[in-house]
Short mmCIF file of C-alpha atoms in Angstrom, two decimals:
data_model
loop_
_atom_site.label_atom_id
_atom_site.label_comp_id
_atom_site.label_asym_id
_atom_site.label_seq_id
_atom_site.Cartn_x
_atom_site.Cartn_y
_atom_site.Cartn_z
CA UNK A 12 -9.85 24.51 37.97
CA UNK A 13 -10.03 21.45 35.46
CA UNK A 14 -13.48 20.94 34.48
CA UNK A 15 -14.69 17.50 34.98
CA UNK A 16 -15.49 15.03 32.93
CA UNK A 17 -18.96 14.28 33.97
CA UNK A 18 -19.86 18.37 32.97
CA UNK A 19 -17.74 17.91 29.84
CA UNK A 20 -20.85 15.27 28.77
CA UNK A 21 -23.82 16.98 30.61
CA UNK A 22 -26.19 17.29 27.36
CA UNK A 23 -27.58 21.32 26.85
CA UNK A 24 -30.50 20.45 24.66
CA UNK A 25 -33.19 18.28 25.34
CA UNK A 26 -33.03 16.53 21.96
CA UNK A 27 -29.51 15.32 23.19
CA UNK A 28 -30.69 14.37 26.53
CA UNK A 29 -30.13 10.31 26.86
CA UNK A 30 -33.18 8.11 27.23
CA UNK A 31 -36.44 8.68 29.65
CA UNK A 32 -38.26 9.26 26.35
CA UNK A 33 -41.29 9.43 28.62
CA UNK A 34 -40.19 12.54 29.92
CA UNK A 35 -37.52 14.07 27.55
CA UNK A 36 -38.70 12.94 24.24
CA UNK A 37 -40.16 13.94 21.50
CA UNK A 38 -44.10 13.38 23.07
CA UNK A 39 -42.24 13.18 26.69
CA UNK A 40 -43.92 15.75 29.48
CA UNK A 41 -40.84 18.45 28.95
CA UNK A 42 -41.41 18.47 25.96
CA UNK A 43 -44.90 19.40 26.08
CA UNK A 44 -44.55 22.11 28.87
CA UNK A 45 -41.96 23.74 27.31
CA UNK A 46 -44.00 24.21 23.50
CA UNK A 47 -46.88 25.07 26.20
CA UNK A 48 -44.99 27.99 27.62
CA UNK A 49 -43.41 29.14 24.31
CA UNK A 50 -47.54 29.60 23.33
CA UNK A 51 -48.59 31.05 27.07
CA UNK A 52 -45.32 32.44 29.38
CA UNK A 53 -46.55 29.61 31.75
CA UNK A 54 -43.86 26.69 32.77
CA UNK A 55 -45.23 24.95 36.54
CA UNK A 56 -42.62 24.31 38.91
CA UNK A 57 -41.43 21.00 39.21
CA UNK A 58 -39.72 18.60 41.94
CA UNK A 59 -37.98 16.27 40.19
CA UNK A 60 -37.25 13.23 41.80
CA UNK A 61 -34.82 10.09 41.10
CA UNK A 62 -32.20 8.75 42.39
CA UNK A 63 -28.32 9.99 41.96
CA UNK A 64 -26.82 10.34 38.67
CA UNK A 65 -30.02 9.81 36.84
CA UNK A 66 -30.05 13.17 35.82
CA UNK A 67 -32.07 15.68 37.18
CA UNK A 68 -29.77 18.76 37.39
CA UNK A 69 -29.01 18.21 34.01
CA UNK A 70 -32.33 18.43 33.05
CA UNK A 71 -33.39 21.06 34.93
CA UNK A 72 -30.33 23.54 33.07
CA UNK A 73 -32.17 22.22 29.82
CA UNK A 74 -35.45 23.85 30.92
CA UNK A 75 -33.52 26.90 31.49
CA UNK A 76 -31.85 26.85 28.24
CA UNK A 77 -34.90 25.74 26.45
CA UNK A 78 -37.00 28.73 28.04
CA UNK A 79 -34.51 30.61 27.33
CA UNK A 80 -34.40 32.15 31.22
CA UNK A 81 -32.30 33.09 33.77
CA UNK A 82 -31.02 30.31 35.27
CA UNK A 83 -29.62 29.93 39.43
CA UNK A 84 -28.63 26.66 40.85
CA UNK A 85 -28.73 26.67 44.82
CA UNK A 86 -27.96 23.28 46.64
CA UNK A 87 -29.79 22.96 49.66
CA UNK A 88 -27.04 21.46 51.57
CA UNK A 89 -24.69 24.88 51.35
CA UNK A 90 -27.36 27.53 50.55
CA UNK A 91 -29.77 29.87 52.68
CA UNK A 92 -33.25 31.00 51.51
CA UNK A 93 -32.04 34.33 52.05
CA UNK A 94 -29.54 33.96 49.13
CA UNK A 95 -32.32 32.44 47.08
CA UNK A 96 -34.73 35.67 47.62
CA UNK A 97 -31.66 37.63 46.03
CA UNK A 98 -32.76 36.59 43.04
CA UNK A 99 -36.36 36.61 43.03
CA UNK A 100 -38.60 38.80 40.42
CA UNK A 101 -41.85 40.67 41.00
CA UNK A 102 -44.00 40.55 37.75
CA UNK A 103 -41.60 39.38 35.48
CA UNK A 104 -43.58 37.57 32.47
CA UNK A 105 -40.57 35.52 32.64
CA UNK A 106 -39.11 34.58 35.91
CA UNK A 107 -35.88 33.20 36.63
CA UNK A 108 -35.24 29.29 37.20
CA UNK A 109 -34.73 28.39 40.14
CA UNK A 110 -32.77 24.91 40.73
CA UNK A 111 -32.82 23.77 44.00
CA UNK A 112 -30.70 20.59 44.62
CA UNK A 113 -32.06 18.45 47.50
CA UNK A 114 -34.50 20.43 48.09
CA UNK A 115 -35.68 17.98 51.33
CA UNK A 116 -32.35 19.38 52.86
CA UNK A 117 -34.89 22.57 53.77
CA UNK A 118 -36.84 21.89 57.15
CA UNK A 119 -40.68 22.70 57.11
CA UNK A 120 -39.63 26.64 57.90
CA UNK A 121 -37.21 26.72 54.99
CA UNK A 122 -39.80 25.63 52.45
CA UNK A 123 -42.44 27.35 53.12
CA UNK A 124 -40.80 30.90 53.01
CA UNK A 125 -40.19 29.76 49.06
CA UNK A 126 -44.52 29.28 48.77
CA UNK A 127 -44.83 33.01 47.97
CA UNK A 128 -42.61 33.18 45.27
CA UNK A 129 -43.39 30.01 43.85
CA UNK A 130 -47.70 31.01 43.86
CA UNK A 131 -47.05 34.23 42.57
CA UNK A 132 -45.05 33.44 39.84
CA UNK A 133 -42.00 35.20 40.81
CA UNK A 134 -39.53 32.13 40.46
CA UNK A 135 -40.44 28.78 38.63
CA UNK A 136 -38.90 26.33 41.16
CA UNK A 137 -37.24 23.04 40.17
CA UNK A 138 -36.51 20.92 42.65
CA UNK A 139 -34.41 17.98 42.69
CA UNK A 140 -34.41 15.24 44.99
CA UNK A 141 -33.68 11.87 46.18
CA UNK A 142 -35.78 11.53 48.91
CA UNK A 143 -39.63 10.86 47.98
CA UNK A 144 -41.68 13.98 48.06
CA UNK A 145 -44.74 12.88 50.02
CA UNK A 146 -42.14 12.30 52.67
CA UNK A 147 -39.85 14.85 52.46
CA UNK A 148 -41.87 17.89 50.55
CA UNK A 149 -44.37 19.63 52.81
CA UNK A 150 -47.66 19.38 51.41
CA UNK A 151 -48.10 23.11 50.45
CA UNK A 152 -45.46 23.17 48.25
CA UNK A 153 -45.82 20.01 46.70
CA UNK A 154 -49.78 21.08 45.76
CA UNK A 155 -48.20 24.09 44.07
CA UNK A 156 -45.62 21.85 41.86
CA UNK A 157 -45.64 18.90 39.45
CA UNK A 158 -43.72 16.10 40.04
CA UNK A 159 -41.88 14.62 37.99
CA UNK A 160 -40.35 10.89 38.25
CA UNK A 161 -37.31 10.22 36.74
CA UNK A 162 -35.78 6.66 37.14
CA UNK A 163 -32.22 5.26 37.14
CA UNK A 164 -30.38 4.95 33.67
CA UNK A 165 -31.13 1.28 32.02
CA UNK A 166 -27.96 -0.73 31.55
CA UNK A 167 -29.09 0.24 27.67
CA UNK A 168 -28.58 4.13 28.69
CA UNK A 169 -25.13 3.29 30.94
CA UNK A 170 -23.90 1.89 27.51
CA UNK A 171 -24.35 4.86 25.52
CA UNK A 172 -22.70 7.20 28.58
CA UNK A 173 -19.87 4.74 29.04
CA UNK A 174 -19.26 4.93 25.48
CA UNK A 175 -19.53 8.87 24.81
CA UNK A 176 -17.37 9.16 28.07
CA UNK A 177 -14.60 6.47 26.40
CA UNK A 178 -14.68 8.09 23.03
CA UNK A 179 -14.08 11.71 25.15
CA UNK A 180 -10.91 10.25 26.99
CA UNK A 181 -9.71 8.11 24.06
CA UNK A 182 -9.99 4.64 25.57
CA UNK A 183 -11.23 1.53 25.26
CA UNK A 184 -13.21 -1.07 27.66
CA UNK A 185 -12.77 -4.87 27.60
CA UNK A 186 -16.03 -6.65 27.92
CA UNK A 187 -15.57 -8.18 31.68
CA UNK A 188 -14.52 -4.26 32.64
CA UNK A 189 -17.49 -2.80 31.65
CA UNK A 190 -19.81 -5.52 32.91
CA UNK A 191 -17.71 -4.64 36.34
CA UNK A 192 -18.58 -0.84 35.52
CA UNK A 193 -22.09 -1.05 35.04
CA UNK A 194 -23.04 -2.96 37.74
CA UNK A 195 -21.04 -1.00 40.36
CA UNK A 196 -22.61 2.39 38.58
CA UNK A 197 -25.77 0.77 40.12
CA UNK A 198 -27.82 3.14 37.41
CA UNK A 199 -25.70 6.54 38.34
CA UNK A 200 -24.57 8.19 35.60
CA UNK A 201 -21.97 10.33 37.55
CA UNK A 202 -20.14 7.58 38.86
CA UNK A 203 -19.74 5.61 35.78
CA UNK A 204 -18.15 8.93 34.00
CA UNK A 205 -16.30 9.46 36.94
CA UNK A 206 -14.48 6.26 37.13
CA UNK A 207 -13.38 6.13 33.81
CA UNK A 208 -12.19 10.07 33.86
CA UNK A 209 -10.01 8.32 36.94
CA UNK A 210 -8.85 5.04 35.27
CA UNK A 211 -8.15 6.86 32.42
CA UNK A 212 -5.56 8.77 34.65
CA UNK A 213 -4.46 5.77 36.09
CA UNK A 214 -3.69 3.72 32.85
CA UNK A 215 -1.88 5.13 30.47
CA UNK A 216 -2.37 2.18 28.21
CA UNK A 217 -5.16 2.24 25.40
CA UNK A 218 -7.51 -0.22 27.14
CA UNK A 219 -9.30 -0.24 30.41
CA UNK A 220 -8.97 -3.99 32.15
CA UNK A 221 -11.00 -4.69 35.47
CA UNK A 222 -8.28 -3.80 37.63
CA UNK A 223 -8.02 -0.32 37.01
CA UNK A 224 -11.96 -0.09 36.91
CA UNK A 225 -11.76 -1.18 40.50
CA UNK A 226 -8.85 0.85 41.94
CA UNK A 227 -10.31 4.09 40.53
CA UNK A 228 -13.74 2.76 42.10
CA UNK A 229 -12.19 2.10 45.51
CA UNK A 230 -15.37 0.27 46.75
CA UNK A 231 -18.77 -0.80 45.05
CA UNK A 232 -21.52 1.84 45.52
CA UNK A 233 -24.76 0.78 47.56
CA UNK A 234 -27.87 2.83 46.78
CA UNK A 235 -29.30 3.04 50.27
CA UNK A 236 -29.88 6.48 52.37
CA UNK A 237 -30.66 5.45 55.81
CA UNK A 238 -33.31 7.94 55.89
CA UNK A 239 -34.51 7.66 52.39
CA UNK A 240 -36.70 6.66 49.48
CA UNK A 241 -34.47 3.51 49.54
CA UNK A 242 -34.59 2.27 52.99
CA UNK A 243 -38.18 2.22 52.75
CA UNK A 244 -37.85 0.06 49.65
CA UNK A 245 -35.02 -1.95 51.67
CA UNK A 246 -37.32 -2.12 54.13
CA UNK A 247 -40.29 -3.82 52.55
CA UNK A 248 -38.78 -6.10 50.37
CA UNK A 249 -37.25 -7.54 53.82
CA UNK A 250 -40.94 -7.60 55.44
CA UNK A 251 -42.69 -9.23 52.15
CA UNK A 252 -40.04 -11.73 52.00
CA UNK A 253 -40.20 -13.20 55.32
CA UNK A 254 -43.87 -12.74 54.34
CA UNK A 255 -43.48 -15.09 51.25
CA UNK A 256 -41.10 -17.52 53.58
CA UNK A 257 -38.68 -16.81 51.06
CA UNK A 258 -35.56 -16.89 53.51
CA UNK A 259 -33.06 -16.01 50.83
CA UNK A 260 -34.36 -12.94 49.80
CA UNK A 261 -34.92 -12.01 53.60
CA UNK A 262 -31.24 -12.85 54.38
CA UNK A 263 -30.23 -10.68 51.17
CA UNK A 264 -32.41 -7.34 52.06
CA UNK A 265 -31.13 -7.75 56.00
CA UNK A 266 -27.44 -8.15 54.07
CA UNK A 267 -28.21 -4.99 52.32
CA UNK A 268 -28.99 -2.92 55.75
CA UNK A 269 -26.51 -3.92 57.74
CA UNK A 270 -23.83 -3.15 54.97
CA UNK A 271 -24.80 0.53 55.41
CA UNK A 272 -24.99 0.62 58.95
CA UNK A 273 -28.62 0.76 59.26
CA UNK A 274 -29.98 0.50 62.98
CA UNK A 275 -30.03 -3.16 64.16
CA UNK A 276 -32.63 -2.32 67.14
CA UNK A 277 -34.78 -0.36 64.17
CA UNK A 278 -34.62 -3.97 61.92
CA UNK A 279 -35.41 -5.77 65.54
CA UNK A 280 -38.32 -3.99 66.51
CA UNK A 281 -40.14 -4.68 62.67
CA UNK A 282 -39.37 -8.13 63.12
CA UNK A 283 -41.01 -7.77 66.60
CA UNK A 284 -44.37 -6.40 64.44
CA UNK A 285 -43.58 -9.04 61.72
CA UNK A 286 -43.93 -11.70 64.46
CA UNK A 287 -47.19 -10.58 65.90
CA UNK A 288 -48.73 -9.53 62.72
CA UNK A 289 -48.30 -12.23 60.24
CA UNK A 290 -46.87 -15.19 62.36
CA UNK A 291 -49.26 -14.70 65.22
CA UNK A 292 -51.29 -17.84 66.23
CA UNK A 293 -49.73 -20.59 64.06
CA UNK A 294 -46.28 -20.39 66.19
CA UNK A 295 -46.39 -17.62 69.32
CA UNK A 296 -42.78 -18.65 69.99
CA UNK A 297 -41.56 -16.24 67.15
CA UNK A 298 -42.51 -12.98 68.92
CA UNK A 299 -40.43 -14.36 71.74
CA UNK A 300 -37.43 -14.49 69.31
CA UNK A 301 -37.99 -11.27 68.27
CA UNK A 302 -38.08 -9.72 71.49
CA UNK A 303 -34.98 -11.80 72.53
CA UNK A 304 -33.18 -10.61 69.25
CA UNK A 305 -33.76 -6.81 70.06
CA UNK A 306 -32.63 -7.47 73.36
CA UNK A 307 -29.68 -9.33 71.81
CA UNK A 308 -28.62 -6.11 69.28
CA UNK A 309 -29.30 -3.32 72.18
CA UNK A 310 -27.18 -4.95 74.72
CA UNK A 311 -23.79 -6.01 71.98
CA UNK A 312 -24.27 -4.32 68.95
CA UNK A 313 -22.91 -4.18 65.63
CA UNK A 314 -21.02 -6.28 64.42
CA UNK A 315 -21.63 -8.94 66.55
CA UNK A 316 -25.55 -8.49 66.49
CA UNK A 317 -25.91 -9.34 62.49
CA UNK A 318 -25.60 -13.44 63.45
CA UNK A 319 -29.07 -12.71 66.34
CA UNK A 320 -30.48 -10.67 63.27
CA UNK A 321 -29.70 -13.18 60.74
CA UNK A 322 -30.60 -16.44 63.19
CA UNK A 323 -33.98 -14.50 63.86
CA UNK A 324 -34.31 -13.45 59.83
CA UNK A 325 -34.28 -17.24 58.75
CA UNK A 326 -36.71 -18.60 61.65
CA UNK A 327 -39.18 -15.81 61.16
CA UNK A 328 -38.76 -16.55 57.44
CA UNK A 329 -39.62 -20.30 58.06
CA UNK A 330 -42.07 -19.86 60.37
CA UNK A 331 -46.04 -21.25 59.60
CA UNK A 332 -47.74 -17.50 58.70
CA UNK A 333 -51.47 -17.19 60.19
CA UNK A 334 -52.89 -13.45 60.57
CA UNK A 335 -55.85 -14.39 61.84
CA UNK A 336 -55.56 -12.74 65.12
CA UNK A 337 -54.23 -9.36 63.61
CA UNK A 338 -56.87 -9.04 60.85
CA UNK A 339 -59.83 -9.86 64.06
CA UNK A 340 -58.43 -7.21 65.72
CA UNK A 341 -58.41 -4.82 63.00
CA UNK A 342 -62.06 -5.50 62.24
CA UNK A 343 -62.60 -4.53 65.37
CA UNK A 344 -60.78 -1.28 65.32
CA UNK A 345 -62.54 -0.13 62.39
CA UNK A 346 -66.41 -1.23 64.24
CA UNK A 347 -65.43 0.75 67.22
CA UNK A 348 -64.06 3.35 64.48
CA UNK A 349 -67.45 3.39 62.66
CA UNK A 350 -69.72 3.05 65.85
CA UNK A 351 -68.14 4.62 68.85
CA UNK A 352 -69.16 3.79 72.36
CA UNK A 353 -71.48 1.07 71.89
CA UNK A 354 -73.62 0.93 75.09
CA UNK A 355 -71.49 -2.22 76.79
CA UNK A 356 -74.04 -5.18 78.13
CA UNK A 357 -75.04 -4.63 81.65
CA UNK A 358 -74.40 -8.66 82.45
CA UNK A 359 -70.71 -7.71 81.64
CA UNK A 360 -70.82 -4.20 83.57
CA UNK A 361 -68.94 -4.53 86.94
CA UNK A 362 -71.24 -3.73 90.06
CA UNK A 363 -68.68 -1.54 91.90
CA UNK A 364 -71.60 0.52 93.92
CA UNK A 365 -74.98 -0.77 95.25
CA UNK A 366 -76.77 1.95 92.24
CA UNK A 367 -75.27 0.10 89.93
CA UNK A 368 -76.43 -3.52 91.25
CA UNK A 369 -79.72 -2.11 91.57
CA UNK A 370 -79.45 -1.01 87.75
CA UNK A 371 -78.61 -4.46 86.87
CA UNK A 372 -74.78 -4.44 86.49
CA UNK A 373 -73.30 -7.53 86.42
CA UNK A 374 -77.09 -9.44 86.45
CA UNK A 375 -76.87 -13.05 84.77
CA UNK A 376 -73.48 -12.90 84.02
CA UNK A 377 -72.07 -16.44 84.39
CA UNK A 378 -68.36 -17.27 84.29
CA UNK A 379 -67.28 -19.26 81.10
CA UNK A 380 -71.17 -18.82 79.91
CA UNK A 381 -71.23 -19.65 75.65
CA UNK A 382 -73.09 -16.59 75.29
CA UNK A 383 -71.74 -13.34 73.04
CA UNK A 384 -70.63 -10.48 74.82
CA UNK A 385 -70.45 -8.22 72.43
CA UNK A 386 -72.63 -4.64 72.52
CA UNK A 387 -76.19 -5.67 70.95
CA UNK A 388 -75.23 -4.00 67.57
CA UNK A 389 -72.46 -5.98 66.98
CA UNK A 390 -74.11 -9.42 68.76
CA UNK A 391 -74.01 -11.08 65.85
CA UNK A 392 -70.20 -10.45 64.38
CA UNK A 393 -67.63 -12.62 64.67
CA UNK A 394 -64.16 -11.31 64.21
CA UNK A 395 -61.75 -13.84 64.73
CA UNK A 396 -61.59 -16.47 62.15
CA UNK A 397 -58.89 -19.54 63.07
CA UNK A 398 -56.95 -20.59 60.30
#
């Protein structure tokens, strides 16, 4: 089988290892860890997180070279645990490592038959992933490991890969091809490589033009896992910009779920919350919309439904803001939160049995009366605030 280009280029030594200086430099973390465990045996296990293409396998077969160790790659996706005990070591002063790819692949069950090995020392687990940990690792195992961030390449780190990959295949790029390149490579390494190794199959001429960068791309890459790291980033941006009444950056987040096919009655229901939360008071009309909307998307769907999410998108986005009601009724929360079961006034007690009239339920309480009903702690607060 024809090795590809992308593991032509993979780097071997850290020193050749393209940009994140912060972690793979000369005073980057690796760096440091490794010398460490040169001195003392020791090297932590890491989850490595980032998103495709940015690296992290490659980096985690440079620890392995580095510590000079055994080295297994499992990807979570394809492998069992059971093949991953295989290779675990009892006492070994220096354990194998242990790459798993997408580690958050594993359920709960999965990962937590690897906590042995990993707090004994047995393996030293490096885990890659997509997903963010606090979500996706379960808290055991991510106490027992350091995590490590690595983000997508800069365009400044794209240049240098597009260029070792061009110089490997013996080609050149014209200047609108490789702006084309580098913005469809959306920061992923592997794709850029992997569309020139294809255009450079395609065109047998010495330069690459646009054209042939977008046949061998077939369609522009979107960074979004429905269930991911990125959805929750999709996510918020969409919130904080209807926040900020900043309708065309609402409009383009919205634009950016619906390409992928995210749930439209999932987008509905936050704009339901979005309505009641920060729109409240200063135009109730707009949870009505909402509601109206999700009813709209559950009963036609996609594609039809993107207009009722994009008609409610803009008004929620123009909509007066006032969160006066939902910041009272938080402040609330938290006093009955902090206090309990404050003993409720008897005026406002209801006098179901003749005990409790005789106990003075319900005595002095007058209908519309501008008196505070609140429990006598709390007589003097006043939570709600108009705007």
């Amino acid at each position: 089988m024809a090795q590809p280009l992308a593991d032509k280029l993979r780097p071997t030594k850290l020193s050749d290892f393209i940009g994140k200086k912060e972690i793979a430099g000369k005073e980057g973390i690796i760096k440091k860890l490794i010398s460490n465990a040169r001195q003392t045996k020791f090297f932590p296990s890491l989850i490595l997180w980032g998103p495709p293409g940015s690296g992290k396998t490659t980096l985690a077969r440079i620890i392995a070279t580095e510590l000079k160790r055994q080295y297994f790659e499992f990807s979570a996706v394809s492998s069992s645990i059971k093949e991953i005990e295989k290779v675990m070591t009892k006492g070994d002063l220096n354990p194998p490592v242990v790459v798993i790819d997408e580690i958050h692949r594993y359920n709960k069950a999965q990962q937590a038959r690897l906590l042995p090995f990993v707090e004994r020392g047995d393996i030293t687990l490096v885990g890659a992933t997509t997903e963010n940990p606090s979500f996706e690792v379960i808290a055991p195992l991510l106490s027992r490991t350091r995590v490590i961030v690595i983000k997508e390449h800069t365009l400044r780190e794209l240049n240098i890969i597009i260029s070792k990959a061009l110089k490997f295949v013996r080609k050149d790029i014209n200047k609108k091809a490789l702006e084309f390149l580098i913005e469809a490579s959306n920061g992923d390494a592997r794709i850029a490589i992997n569309t020139i190794e294809i255009a450079s199959n395609l065109n047998k001429g010495k330069t690459l033009s646009v054209s042939f960068i977008e046949e061998a791309l077939q369609k522009r890459q979107l960074a979004f896992d429905k269930g991911g790291d990125e959805f929750y980033n999709t996510i918020s941006a969409f919130i904080k910009s209807m926040r900020s009444s900043d309708v065309d950056a609402a409009l383009y987040y919205l634009a950016r779920m619906v390409a992928v096919g995210q749930d439209p009655l999932y987008i509905a229901r936050r704009m339901i919350v979005f309505a009641a939360e920060d729109i409240g008071m200063a135009q109730p009309t707009a949870i009505v919309i909402a509601n109206e909307t999700f009813k709209a998307c559950e009963a036609i769907g996609y594609p039809e439904c993107q207009e009722n999410l994009a008609h409610a998108t803009v008004y929620l986005s123009l909509a007066k803001k006032d969160r006066s009601a939902y910041e009272a009724y938080m402040e609330a929360l938290g006093d009955v939160q902090k206090f309990g079961n404050l003993p409720i006034p008897l005026k406002v007690r209801n006098p179901v049995t003749k005990l409790m009239k005789n106990l003075d339920y319900g005595k002095d309480y007058k209908m519309y009366d501008k008196v505070t009903l609140l429990p006598e702690k709390l007589k003097e607060k006043r939570y709600y605030k108009k705007q």
